[in-house]
Amino acid sequence: MSIEHLVQLENDERVLLEVRRHMFILYTKMAFLLILFFIPLGLSPLLATLIDKVTGGMYGSILIGFLFMLWCLFLWVLFFFYWTNYYLDVWVVTNKRIFDIEQKSIFRREISVTRLEQVQDVTISINGIFATFMKFGDIHIHTAGSEIDFTIKNAADPLMVKETIMRAHGETYQPLQTQGLQQTHTE
């Protein structure tokens, strides 16, 4: 899915950056799902034997197989949820605005927008040894006159994102300031 399907760009607006969570966060969740996949495999022979003794037949392995397939289906849905949340939680930084697209659930999304001239402060926070070495952290944007501040957790390369936003802010803010001075001198 292209970002242009999620946001409407103005005529002279161009995308500078798409910011998502670091892949390490997604890989951590996938490793957790992999562990959850293998736990029942270790327990299934014991449970099948126990069920066979209780029922006096071969129903244990059939029941365990059925329950394992349900478990795999649950893990697959969870994987789909994690991937969708990762892929559709995105910041889009353009030369004029910042879009915060947050996937709340599978069928619920919030999109917030602020103009670059409203950006007052960009703060990054890198906490922990993994975040330091793998270059990911939280980015917080405080905007003027808005009760909605933008925050993205565990963003990849937050320092580069901050520099890109500040550079775009400077390029946007400078012409506005020059226009204001020209109007003051003509009056």
mmCIF file of C-alpha atoms in Angstrom:
data_model
loop_
_atom_site.group_PDB
_atom_site.id
_atom_site.type_symbol
_atom_site.label_atom_id
_atom_site.label_comp_id
_atom_site.label_asym_id
_atom_site.label_seq_id
_atom_site.Cartn_x
_atom_site.Cartn_y
_atom_site.Cartn_z
ATOM 1 C CA MET A 1 0.000 0.000 0.000
ATOM 2 C CA SER A 2 1.352 3.398 -0.964
ATOM 3 C CA ILE A 3 1.394 6.336 1.440
ATOM 4 C CA GLU A 4 -0.510 8.439 -1.097
ATOM 5 C CA HIS A 5 -3.564 6.233 -0.385
ATOM 6 C CA LEU A 6 -3.469 7.246 3.277
ATOM 7 C CA VAL A 7 -2.851 10.997 2.949
ATOM 8 C CA GLN A 8 -3.825 13.693 0.471
ATOM 9 C CA LEU A 9 -0.813 15.778 -0.568
ATOM 10 C CA GLU A 10 -1.083 19.344 -1.805
ATOM 11 C CA ASN A 11 0.057 20.177 -5.351
ATOM 12 C CA ASP A 12 3.613 21.280 -4.499
ATOM 13 C CA GLU A 13 4.022 18.958 -1.502
ATOM 14 C CA ARG A 14 6.492 16.090 -1.586
ATOM 15 C CA VAL A 15 7.214 13.269 0.854
ATOM 16 C CA LEU A 16 10.578 13.659 2.565
ATOM 17 C CA LEU A 17 10.440 10.759 4.976
ATOM 18 C CA GLU A 18 8.337 7.844 6.196
ATOM 19 C CA VAL A 19 9.033 6.931 9.820
ATOM 20 C CA ARG A 20 8.086 3.599 11.349
ATOM 21 C CA ARG A 21 9.053 1.708 14.452
ATOM 22 C CA HIS A 22 12.420 0.013 14.293
ATOM 23 C CA MET A 23 12.356 -3.521 12.872
ATOM 24 C CA PHE A 24 13.912 -4.788 16.124
ATOM 25 C CA ILE A 25 10.556 -4.196 17.848
ATOM 26 C CA LEU A 26 8.749 -6.303 15.236
ATOM 27 C CA TYR A 27 11.424 -9.018 15.385
ATOM 28 C CA THR A 28 11.059 -9.167 19.176
ATOM 29 C CA LYS A 29 7.327 -9.787 18.832
ATOM 30 C CA MET A 30 7.939 -12.415 16.135
ATOM 31 C CA ALA A 31 10.455 -14.205 18.415
ATOM 32 C CA PHE A 32 7.818 -14.243 21.156
ATOM 33 C CA LEU A 33 5.317 -15.814 18.730
ATOM 34 C CA LEU A 34 7.915 -18.402 17.734
ATOM 35 C CA ILE A 35 8.431 -19.361 21.387
ATOM 36 C CA LEU A 36 4.654 -19.631 21.805
ATOM 37 C CA PHE A 37 4.590 -21.918 18.758
ATOM 38 C CA PHE A 38 7.150 -24.384 20.172
ATOM 39 C CA ILE A 39 5.828 -24.607 23.757
ATOM 40 C CA PRO A 40 2.815 -26.809 22.824
ATOM 41 C CA LEU A 41 5.042 -29.038 20.676
ATOM 42 C CA GLY A 42 7.044 -29.968 23.763
ATOM 43 C CA LEU A 43 3.945 -30.586 25.859
ATOM 44 C CA SER A 44 1.806 -32.407 23.285
ATOM 45 C CA PRO A 45 3.229 -35.970 23.705
ATOM 46 C CA LEU A 46 2.725 -35.777 27.458
ATOM 47 C CA LEU A 47 -0.817 -34.432 27.116
ATOM 48 C CA ALA A 48 -1.715 -36.974 24.413
ATOM 49 C CA THR A 49 -0.569 -39.840 26.632
ATOM 50 C CA LEU A 50 -2.510 -38.443 29.569
ATOM 51 C CA ILE A 51 -5.694 -38.074 27.493
ATOM 52 C CA ASP A 52 -5.242 -41.622 26.098
ATOM 53 C CA LYS A 53 -5.023 -43.015 29.637
ATOM 54 C CA VAL A 54 -8.113 -41.124 30.747
ATOM 55 C CA THR A 55 -10.228 -41.987 27.689
ATOM 56 C CA GLY A 56 -8.740 -45.437 27.131
ATOM 57 C CA GLY A 57 -8.226 -44.905 23.418
ATOM 58 C CA MET A 58 -6.410 -42.993 20.710
ATOM 59 C CA TYR A 59 -8.370 -39.778 21.052
ATOM 60 C CA GLY A 60 -5.505 -37.964 22.771
ATOM 61 C CA SER A 61 -3.371 -37.406 19.691
ATOM 62 C CA ILE A 62 -6.399 -36.378 17.605
ATOM 63 C CA LEU A 63 -7.551 -33.886 20.231
ATOM 64 C CA ILE A 64 -4.036 -32.512 20.735
ATOM 65 C CA GLY A 65 -3.616 -32.159 16.948
ATOM 66 C CA PHE A 66 -6.893 -30.255 16.694
ATOM 67 C CA LEU A 67 -5.986 -27.970 19.625
ATOM 68 C CA PHE A 68 -2.534 -27.376 18.135
ATOM 69 C CA MET A 69 -4.094 -26.307 14.830
ATOM 70 C CA LEU A 70 -6.348 -23.870 16.698
ATOM 71 C CA TRP A 71 -3.275 -22.578 18.533
ATOM 72 C CA CYS A 72 -1.460 -22.072 15.208
ATOM 73 C CA LEU A 73 -4.466 -20.188 13.842
ATOM 74 C CA PHE A 74 -4.451 -17.930 16.911
ATOM 75 C CA LEU A 75 -0.706 -17.268 16.487
ATOM 76 C CA TRP A 76 -1.212 -16.495 12.777
ATOM 77 C CA VAL A 77 -3.915 -13.924 13.598
ATOM 78 C CA LEU A 78 -1.640 -12.414 16.227
ATOM 79 C CA PHE A 79 1.201 -12.235 13.671
ATOM 80 C CA PHE A 80 -1.138 -10.505 11.214
ATOM 81 C CA PHE A 81 -2.158 -8.016 13.899
ATOM 82 C CA TYR A 82 1.487 -7.245 14.818
ATOM 83 C CA TRP A 83 2.497 -6.820 11.174
ATOM 84 C CA THR A 84 -0.485 -4.609 10.336
ATOM 85 C CA ASN A 85 0.135 -2.450 13.381
ATOM 86 C CA TYR A 86 3.826 -2.122 12.477
ATOM 87 C CA TYR A 87 3.271 -1.336 8.818
ATOM 88 C CA LEU A 88 0.358 1.084 9.173
ATOM 89 C CA ASP A 89 1.699 3.037 12.192
ATOM 90 C CA VAL A 90 3.685 5.618 10.306
ATOM 91 C CA TRP A 91 4.703 9.256 10.298
ATOM 92 C CA VAL A 92 4.848 10.923 6.916
ATOM 93 C CA VAL A 93 7.059 14.011 6.856
ATOM 94 C CA THR A 94 6.564 16.237 3.837
ATOM 95 C CA ASN A 95 8.028 19.607 2.950
ATOM 96 C CA LYS A 96 4.891 21.257 4.425
ATOM 97 C CA ARG A 97 3.255 18.956 6.988
ATOM 98 C CA ILE A 98 3.676 16.002 9.293
ATOM 99 C CA PHE A 99 1.072 13.231 9.246
ATOM 100 C CA ASP A 100 0.769 10.911 12.234
ATOM 101 C CA ILE A 101 -1.073 7.787 11.099
ATOM 102 C CA GLU A 102 -1.773 5.506 14.030
ATOM 103 C CA GLN A 103 -3.383 2.121 13.581
ATOM 104 C CA LYS A 104 -5.435 1.616 16.762
ATOM 105 C CA SER A 105 -6.824 -1.796 15.828
ATOM 106 C CA ILE A 106 -7.387 -3.795 12.663
ATOM 107 C CA PHE A 107 -10.287 -1.607 11.491
ATOM 108 C CA ARG A 108 -9.581 1.637 13.368
ATOM 109 C CA ARG A 109 -7.074 4.292 12.358
ATOM 110 C CA GLU A 110 -6.391 7.857 13.525
ATOM 111 C CA ILE A 111 -4.682 10.408 11.310
ATOM 112 C CA SER A 112 -3.409 13.679 12.780
ATOM 113 C CA VAL A 113 -1.784 16.439 10.761
ATOM 114 C CA THR A 114 0.252 19.480 11.681
ATOM 115 C CA ARG A 115 1.890 22.077 9.511
ATOM 116 C CA LEU A 116 5.653 22.422 9.810
ATOM 117 C CA GLU A 117 5.411 26.078 10.808
ATOM 118 C CA GLN A 118 3.496 24.983 13.932
ATOM 119 C CA VAL A 119 6.360 22.767 15.142
ATOM 120 C CA GLN A 120 7.936 24.301 18.233
ATOM 121 C CA ASP A 121 10.154 21.537 19.522
ATOM 122 C CA VAL A 122 11.349 18.082 18.507
ATOM 123 C CA THR A 123 12.667 15.882 21.304
ATOM 124 C CA ILE A 124 14.213 12.460 20.962
ATOM 125 C CA SER A 125 14.724 9.943 23.731
ATOM 126 C CA ILE A 126 16.989 6.924 23.353
ATOM 127 C CA ASN A 127 16.799 4.620 26.366
ATOM 128 C CA GLY A 128 18.660 1.377 26.896
ATOM 129 C CA ILE A 129 21.560 -0.527 25.443
ATOM 130 C CA PHE A 130 19.611 -2.069 22.536
ATOM 131 C CA ALA A 131 18.160 1.306 21.550
ATOM 132 C CA THR A 132 21.579 2.944 21.708
ATOM 133 C CA PHE A 133 23.369 0.359 19.572
ATOM 134 C CA MET A 134 20.531 -0.279 17.142
ATOM 135 C CA LYS A 135 19.650 3.422 16.802
ATOM 136 C CA PHE A 136 15.999 3.587 17.752
ATOM 137 C CA GLY A 137 14.088 5.714 20.216
ATOM 138 C CA ASP A 138 11.058 7.871 20.906
ATOM 139 C CA ILE A 139 10.378 11.102 19.023
ATOM 140 C CA HIS A 140 8.096 13.755 20.480
ATOM 141 C CA ILE A 141 6.937 16.849 18.571
ATOM 142 C CA HIS A 142 5.409 19.726 20.484
ATOM 143 C CA THR A 143 3.271 21.983 18.298
ATOM 144 C CA ALA A 144 2.034 25.535 18.781
ATOM 145 C CA GLY A 145 -1.624 26.103 19.571
ATOM 146 C CA SER A 146 -2.553 22.457 19.437
ATOM 147 C CA GLU A 147 -3.504 20.135 22.220
ATOM 148 C CA ILE A 148 -2.318 17.185 20.127
ATOM 149 C CA ASP A 149 1.389 16.520 20.298
ATOM 150 C CA PHE A 150 2.944 13.895 18.082
ATOM 151 C CA THR A 151 4.808 10.949 19.569
ATOM 152 C CA ILE A 152 6.167 7.854 17.905
ATOM 153 C CA LYS A 153 7.682 5.161 20.085
ATOM 154 C CA ASN A 154 10.763 3.149 19.086
ATOM 155 C CA ALA A 155 11.276 4.971 15.787
ATOM 156 C CA ALA A 156 14.189 3.967 13.593
ATOM 157 C CA ASP A 157 17.065 6.502 13.508
ATOM 158 C CA PRO A 158 15.412 9.265 15.566
ATOM 159 C CA LEU A 159 18.338 11.682 15.190
ATOM 160 C CA MET A 160 18.058 11.647 11.394
ATOM 161 C CA VAL A 161 14.272 12.105 11.672
ATOM 162 C CA LYS A 162 14.738 15.106 13.969
ATOM 163 C CA GLU A 163 17.295 16.678 11.612
ATOM 164 C CA THR A 164 14.990 16.147 8.617
ATOM 165 C CA ILE A 165 12.032 17.725 10.425
ATOM 166 C CA MET A 166 14.087 20.687 11.647
ATOM 167 C CA ARG A 167 15.603 21.249 8.188
ATOM 168 C CA ALA A 168 12.131 21.132 6.567
ATOM 169 C CA HIS A 169 10.809 23.423 9.322
ATOM 170 C CA GLY A 170 13.592 25.913 8.597
ATOM 171 C CA GLU A 171 12.898 25.837 4.862
ATOM 172 C CA THR A 172 9.169 26.366 5.504
ATOM 173 C CA TYR A 173 9.546 28.938 8.265
ATOM 174 C CA GLN A 174 12.150 31.106 6.472
ATOM 175 C CA PRO A 175 9.912 32.081 3.490
ATOM 176 C CA LEU A 176 7.013 32.836 5.855
ATOM 177 C CA GLN A 177 9.229 35.085 7.966
ATOM 178 C CA THR A 178 10.534 36.838 4.835
ATOM 179 C CA GLN A 179 6.963 37.421 3.577
ATOM 180 C CA GLY A 180 6.013 38.937 6.934
ATOM 181 C CA LEU A 181 8.981 41.335 6.822
ATOM 182 C CA GLN A 182 8.200 42.355 3.234
ATOM 183 C CA GLN A 183 4.580 43.130 4.159
ATOM 184 C CA THR A 184 5.741 45.209 7.143
ATOM 185 C CA HIS A 185 8.138 47.279 4.985
ATOM 186 C CA THR A 186 5.516 47.964 2.310
ATOM 187 C CA GLU A 187 2.990 49.328 4.794
#
